[in-house]
PDB file of C-alpha atoms in Angstrom:
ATOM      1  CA  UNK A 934     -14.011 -29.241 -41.558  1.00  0.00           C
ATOM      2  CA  UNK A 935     -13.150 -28.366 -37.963  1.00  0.00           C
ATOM      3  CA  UNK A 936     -14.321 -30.726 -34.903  1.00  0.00           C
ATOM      4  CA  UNK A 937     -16.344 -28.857 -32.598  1.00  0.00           C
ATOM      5  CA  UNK A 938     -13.299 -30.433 -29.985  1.00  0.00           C
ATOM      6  CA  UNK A 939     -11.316 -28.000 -31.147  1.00  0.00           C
ATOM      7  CA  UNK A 940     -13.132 -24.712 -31.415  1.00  0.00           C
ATOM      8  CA  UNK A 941     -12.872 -22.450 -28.927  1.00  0.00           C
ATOM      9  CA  UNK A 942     -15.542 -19.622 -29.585  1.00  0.00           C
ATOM     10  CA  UNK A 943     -14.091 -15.939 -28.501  1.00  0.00           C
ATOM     11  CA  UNK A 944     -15.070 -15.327 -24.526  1.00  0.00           C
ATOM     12  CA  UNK A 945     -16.008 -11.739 -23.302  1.00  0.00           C
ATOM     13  CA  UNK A 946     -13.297  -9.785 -21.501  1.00  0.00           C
ATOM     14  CA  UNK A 947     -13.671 -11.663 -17.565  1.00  0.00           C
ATOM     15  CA  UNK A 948     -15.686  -9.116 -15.581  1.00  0.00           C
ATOM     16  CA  UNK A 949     -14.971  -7.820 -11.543  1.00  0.00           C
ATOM     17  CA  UNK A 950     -16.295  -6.364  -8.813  1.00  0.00           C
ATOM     18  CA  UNK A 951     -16.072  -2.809 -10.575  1.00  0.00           C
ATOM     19  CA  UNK A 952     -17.298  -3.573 -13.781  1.00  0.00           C
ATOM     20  CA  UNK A 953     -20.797  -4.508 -11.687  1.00  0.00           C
ATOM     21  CA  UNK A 954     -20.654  -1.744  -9.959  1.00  0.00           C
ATOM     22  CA  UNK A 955     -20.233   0.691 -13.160  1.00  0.00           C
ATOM     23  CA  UNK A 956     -23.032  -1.051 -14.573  1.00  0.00           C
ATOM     24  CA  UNK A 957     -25.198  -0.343 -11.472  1.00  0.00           C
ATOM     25  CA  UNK A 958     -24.552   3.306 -11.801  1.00  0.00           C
ATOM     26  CA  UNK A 959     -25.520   2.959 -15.832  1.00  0.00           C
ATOM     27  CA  UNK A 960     -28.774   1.411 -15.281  1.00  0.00           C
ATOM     28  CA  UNK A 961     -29.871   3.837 -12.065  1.00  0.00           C
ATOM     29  CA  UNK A 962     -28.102   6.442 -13.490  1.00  0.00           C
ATOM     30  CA  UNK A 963     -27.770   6.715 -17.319  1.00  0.00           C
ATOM     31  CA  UNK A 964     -27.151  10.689 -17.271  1.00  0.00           C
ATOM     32  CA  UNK A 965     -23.826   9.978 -14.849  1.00  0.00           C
ATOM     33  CA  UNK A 966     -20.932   9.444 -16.536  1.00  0.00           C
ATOM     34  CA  UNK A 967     -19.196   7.366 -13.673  1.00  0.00           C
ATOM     35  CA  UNK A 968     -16.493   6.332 -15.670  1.00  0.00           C
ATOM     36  CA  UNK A 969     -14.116   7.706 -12.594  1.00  0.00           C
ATOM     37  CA  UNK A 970     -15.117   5.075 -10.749  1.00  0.00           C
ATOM     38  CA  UNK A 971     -13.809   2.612 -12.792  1.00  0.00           C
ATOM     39  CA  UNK A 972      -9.928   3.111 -12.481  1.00  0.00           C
ATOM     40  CA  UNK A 973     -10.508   4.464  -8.591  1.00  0.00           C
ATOM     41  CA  UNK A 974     -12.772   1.586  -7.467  1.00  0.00           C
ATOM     42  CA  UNK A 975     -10.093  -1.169  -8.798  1.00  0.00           C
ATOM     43  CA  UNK A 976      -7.555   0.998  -7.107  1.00  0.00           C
ATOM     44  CA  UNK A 977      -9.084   0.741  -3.964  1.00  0.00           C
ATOM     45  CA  UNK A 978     -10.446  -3.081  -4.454  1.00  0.00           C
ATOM     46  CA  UNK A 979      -6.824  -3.694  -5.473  1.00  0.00           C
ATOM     47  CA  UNK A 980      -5.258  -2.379  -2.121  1.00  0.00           C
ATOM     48  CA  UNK A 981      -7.516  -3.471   0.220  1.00  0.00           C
ATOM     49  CA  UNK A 982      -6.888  -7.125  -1.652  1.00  0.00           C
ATOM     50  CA  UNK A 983      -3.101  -6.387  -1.604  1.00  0.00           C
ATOM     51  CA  UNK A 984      -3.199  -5.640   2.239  1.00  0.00           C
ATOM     52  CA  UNK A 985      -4.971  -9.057   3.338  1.00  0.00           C
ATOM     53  CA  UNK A 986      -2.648 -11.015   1.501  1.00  0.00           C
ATOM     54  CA  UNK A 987       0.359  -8.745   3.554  1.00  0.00           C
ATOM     55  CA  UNK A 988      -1.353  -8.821   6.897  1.00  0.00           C
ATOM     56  CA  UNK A 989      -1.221 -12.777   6.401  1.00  0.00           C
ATOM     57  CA  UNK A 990       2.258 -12.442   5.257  1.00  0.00           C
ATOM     58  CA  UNK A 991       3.561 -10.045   8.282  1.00  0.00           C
ATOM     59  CA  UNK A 992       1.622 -12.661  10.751  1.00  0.00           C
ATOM     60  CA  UNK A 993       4.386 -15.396  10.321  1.00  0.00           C
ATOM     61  CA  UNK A 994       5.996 -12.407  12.431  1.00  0.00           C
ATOM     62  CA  UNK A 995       3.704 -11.477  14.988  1.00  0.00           C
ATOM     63  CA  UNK A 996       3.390  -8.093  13.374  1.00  0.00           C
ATOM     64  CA  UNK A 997       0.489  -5.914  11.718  1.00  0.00           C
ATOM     65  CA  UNK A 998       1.331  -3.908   8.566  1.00  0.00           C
ATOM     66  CA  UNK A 999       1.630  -0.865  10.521  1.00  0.00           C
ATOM     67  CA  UNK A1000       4.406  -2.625  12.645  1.00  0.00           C
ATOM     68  CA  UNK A1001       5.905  -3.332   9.954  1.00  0.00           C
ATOM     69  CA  UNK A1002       5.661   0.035   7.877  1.00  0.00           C
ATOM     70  CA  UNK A1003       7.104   1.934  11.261  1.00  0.00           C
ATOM     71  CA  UNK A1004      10.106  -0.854  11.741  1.00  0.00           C
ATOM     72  CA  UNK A1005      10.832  -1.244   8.207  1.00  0.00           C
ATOM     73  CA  UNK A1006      11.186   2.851   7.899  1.00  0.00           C
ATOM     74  CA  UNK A1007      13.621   2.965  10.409  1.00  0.00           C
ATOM     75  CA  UNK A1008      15.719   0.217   8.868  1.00  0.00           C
ATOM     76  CA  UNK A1009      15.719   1.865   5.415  1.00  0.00           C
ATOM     77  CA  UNK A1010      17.251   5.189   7.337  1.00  0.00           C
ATOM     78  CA  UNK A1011      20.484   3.672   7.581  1.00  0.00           C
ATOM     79  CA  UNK A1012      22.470   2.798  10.432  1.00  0.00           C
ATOM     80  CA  UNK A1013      21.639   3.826  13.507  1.00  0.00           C
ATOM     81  CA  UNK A1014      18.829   3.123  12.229  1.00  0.00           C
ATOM     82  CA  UNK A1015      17.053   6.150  14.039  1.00  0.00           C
ATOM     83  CA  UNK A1016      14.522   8.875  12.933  1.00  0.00           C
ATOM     84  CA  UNK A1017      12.715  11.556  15.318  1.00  0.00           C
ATOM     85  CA  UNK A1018       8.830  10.787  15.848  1.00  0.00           C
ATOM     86  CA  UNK A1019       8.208  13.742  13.483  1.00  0.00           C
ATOM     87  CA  UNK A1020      10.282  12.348  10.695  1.00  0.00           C
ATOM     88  CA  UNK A1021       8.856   9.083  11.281  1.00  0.00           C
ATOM     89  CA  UNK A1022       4.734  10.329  11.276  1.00  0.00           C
ATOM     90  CA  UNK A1023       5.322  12.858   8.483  1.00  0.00           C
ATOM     91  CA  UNK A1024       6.987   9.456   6.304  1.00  0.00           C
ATOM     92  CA  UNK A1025       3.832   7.408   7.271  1.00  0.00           C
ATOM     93  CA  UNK A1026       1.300   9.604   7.039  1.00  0.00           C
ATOM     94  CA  UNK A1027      -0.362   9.485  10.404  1.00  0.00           C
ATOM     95  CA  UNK A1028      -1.233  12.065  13.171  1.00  0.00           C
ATOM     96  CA  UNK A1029       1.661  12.616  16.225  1.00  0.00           C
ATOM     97  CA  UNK A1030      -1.251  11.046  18.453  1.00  0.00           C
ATOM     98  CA  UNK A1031      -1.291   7.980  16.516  1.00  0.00           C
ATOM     99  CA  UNK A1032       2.608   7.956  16.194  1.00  0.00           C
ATOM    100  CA  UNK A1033       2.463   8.275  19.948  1.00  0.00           C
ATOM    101  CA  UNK A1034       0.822   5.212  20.497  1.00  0.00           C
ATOM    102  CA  UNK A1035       2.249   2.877  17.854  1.00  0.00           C
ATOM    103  CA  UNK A1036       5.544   3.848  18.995  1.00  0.00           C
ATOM    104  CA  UNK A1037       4.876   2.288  23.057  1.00  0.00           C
ATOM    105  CA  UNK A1038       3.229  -0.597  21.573  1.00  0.00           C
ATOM    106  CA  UNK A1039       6.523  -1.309  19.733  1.00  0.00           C
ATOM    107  CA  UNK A1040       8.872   0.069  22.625  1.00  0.00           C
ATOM    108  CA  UNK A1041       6.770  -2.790  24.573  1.00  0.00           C
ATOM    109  CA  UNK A1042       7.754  -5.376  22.539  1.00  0.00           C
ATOM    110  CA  UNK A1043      11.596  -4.982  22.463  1.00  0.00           C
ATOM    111  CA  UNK A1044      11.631  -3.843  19.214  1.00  0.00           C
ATOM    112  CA  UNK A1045      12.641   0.312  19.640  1.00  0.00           C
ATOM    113  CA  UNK A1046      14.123   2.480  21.846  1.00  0.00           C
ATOM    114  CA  UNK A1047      13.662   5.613  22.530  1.00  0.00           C
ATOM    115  CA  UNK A1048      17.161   7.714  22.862  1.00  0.00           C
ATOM    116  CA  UNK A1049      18.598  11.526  23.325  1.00  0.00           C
ATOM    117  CA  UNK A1050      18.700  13.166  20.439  1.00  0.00           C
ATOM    118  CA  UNK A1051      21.959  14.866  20.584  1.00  0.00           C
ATOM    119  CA  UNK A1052      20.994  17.851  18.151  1.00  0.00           C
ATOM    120  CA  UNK A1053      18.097  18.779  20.743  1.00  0.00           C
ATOM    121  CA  UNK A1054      17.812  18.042  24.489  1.00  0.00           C
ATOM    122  CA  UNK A1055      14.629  18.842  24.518  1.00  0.00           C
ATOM    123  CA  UNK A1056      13.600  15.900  21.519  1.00  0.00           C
ATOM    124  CA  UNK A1057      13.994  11.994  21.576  1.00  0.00           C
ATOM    125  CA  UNK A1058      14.459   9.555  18.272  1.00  0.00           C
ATOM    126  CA  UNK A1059      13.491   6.523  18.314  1.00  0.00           C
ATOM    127  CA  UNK A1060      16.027   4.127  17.393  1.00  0.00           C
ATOM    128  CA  UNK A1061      15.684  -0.025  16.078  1.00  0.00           C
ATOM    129  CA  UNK A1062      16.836  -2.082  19.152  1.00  0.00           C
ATOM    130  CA  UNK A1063      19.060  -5.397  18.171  1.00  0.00           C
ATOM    131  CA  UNK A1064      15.780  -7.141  18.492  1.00  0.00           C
ATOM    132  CA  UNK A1065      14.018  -5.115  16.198  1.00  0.00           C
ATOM    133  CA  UNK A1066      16.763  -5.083  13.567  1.00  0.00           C
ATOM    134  CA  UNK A1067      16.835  -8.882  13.459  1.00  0.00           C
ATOM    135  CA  UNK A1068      13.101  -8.577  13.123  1.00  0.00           C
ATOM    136  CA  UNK A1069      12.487  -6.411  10.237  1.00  0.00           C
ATOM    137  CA  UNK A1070      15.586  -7.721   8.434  1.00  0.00           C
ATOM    138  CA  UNK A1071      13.736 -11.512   8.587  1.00  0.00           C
ATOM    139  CA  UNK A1072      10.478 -10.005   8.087  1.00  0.00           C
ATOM    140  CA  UNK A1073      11.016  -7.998   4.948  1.00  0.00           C
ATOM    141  CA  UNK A1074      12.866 -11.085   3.124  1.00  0.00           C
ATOM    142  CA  UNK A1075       9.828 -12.896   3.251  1.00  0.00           C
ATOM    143  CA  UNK A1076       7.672  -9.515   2.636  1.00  0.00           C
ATOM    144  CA  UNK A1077       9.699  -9.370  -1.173  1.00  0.00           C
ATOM    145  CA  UNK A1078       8.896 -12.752  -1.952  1.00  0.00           C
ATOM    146  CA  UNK A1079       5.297 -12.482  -0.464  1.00  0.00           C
ATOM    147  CA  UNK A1080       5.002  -9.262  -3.031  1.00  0.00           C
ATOM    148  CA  UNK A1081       7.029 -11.100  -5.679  1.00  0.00           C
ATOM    149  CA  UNK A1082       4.528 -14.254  -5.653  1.00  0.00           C
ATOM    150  CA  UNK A1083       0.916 -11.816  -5.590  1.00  0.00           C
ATOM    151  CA  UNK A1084       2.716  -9.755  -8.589  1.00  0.00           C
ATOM    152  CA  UNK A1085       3.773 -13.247 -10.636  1.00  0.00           C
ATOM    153  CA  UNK A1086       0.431 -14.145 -12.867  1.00  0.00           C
ATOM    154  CA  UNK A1087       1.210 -10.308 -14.569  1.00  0.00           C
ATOM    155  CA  UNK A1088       4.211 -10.642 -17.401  1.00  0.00           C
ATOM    156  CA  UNK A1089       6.784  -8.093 -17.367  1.00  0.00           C
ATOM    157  CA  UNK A1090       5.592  -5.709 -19.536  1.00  0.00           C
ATOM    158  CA  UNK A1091       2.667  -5.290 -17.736  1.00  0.00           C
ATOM    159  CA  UNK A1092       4.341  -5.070 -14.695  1.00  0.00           C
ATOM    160  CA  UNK A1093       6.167  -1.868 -15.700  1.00  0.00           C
ATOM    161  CA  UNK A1094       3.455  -0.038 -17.398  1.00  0.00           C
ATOM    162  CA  UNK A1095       1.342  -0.256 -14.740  1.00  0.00           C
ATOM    163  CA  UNK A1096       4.406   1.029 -12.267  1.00  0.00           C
ATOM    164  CA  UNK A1097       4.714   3.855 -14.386  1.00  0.00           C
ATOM    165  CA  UNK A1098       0.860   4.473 -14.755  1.00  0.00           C
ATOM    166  CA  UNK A1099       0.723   4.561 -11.239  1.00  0.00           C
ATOM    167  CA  UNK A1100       3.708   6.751 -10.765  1.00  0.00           C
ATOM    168  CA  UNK A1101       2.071   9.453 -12.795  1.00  0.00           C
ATOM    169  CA  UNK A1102      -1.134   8.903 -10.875  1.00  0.00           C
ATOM    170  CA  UNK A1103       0.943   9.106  -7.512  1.00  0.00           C
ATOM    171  CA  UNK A1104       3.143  12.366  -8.715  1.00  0.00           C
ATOM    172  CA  UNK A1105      -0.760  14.095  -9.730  1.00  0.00           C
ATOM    173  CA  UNK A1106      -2.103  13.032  -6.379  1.00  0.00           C
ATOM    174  CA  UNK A1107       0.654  14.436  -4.741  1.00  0.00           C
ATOM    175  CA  UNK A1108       1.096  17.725  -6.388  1.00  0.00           C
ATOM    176  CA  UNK A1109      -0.508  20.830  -4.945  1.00  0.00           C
ATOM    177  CA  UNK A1110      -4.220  20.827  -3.817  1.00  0.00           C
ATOM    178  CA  UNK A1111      -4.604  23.595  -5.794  1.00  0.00           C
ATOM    179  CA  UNK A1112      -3.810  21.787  -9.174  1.00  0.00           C
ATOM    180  CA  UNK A1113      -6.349  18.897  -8.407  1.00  0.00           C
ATOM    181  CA  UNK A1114      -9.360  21.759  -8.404  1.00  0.00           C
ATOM    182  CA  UNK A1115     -12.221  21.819 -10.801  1.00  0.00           C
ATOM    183  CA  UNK A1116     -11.116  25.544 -12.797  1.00  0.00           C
ATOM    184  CA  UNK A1117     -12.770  28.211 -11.290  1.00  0.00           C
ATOM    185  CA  UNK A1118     -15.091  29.741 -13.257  1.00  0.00           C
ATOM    186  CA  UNK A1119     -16.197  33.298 -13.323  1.00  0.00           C
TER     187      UNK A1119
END
């Protein structure tokens, strides 16, 4: 006969935010089939999670993810280093207003330049200064192992189907509008 020690009864699946959520939506709402949400909410919960834990992990830098994201873009271009402002908004998805601003907050703090752009006299790039260079190349050392170490509880496998799950995801998201419509129906 088994000791009761030793028995470990089956446990139900551990439950998050979303699963409450869904179950909300079930009670209030039995005719909804919010399934959607399920898949989208943890997507969302997941990022805005993801970003804290980055934010704290940029701050050993004195820089906010967006820093980061705009510095870190020009250092992946290659040397020089240098992108137009168009090049550089279109790549991080914000308005030329925005772009604007971000990019005298980070000529302010040493860490771009603004320069001719020799194609067009009439445009600028905006070019990694020494300072900024040395910055990003520090900063996204630490940013790898900061990803590495939120990514490590998950084994391998897991790792890679849920890369490629989310690759599919991104590649449907990023498609046409027009192949995200409900069909038309006449």
């Amino acid at each position: 006969m088994k000791s009761r020690q030793n028995y470990n009864p089956p446990t139900e699946p551990a439950r998050d935010a979303v699963d409450t959520i869904l179950e909300q939506w079930r009670r209030e709402r039995p005719d909804l089939d919010a399934s959607p949400m399920g898949p989208i909410g943890r997507i969302k919960r997941c990022a805005a999670l993801l970003e804290q834990q980055l934010e704290a992990g940029f701050s050993e830098f004195g820089l906010s993810l967006w820093e980061f994201d705009m510095l870190a873009a020009l250092r992946r271009s290659g040397a020089p280093y240098c992108l137009s402002p168009t090049a550089l908004f279109s790549m991080l998805m914000v308005t030329s207003g925005t772009m604007t601003h971000r990019l005298k907050r980070l000529e302010s703090c040493g860490w771009v330049l603004r320069v001719p752009n020799a194609q067009d006299a009439r445009s600028s790039l905006v070019q990694l200064t020494d300072t900024g260079l040395a910055l990003i190349d520090r900063a996204v050392e630490v940013h790898v192992e900061n990803e590495r170490a939120m990514l490590s509880a998950m084994p391998a496998d897991a790792l890679e189907q849920l890369d490629a799950q989310l690759a599919t995801l991104l590649r449907v998201l990023e498609a046409p509008s027009d192949s995200l419509s409900p069909a038309k129906t006449t």
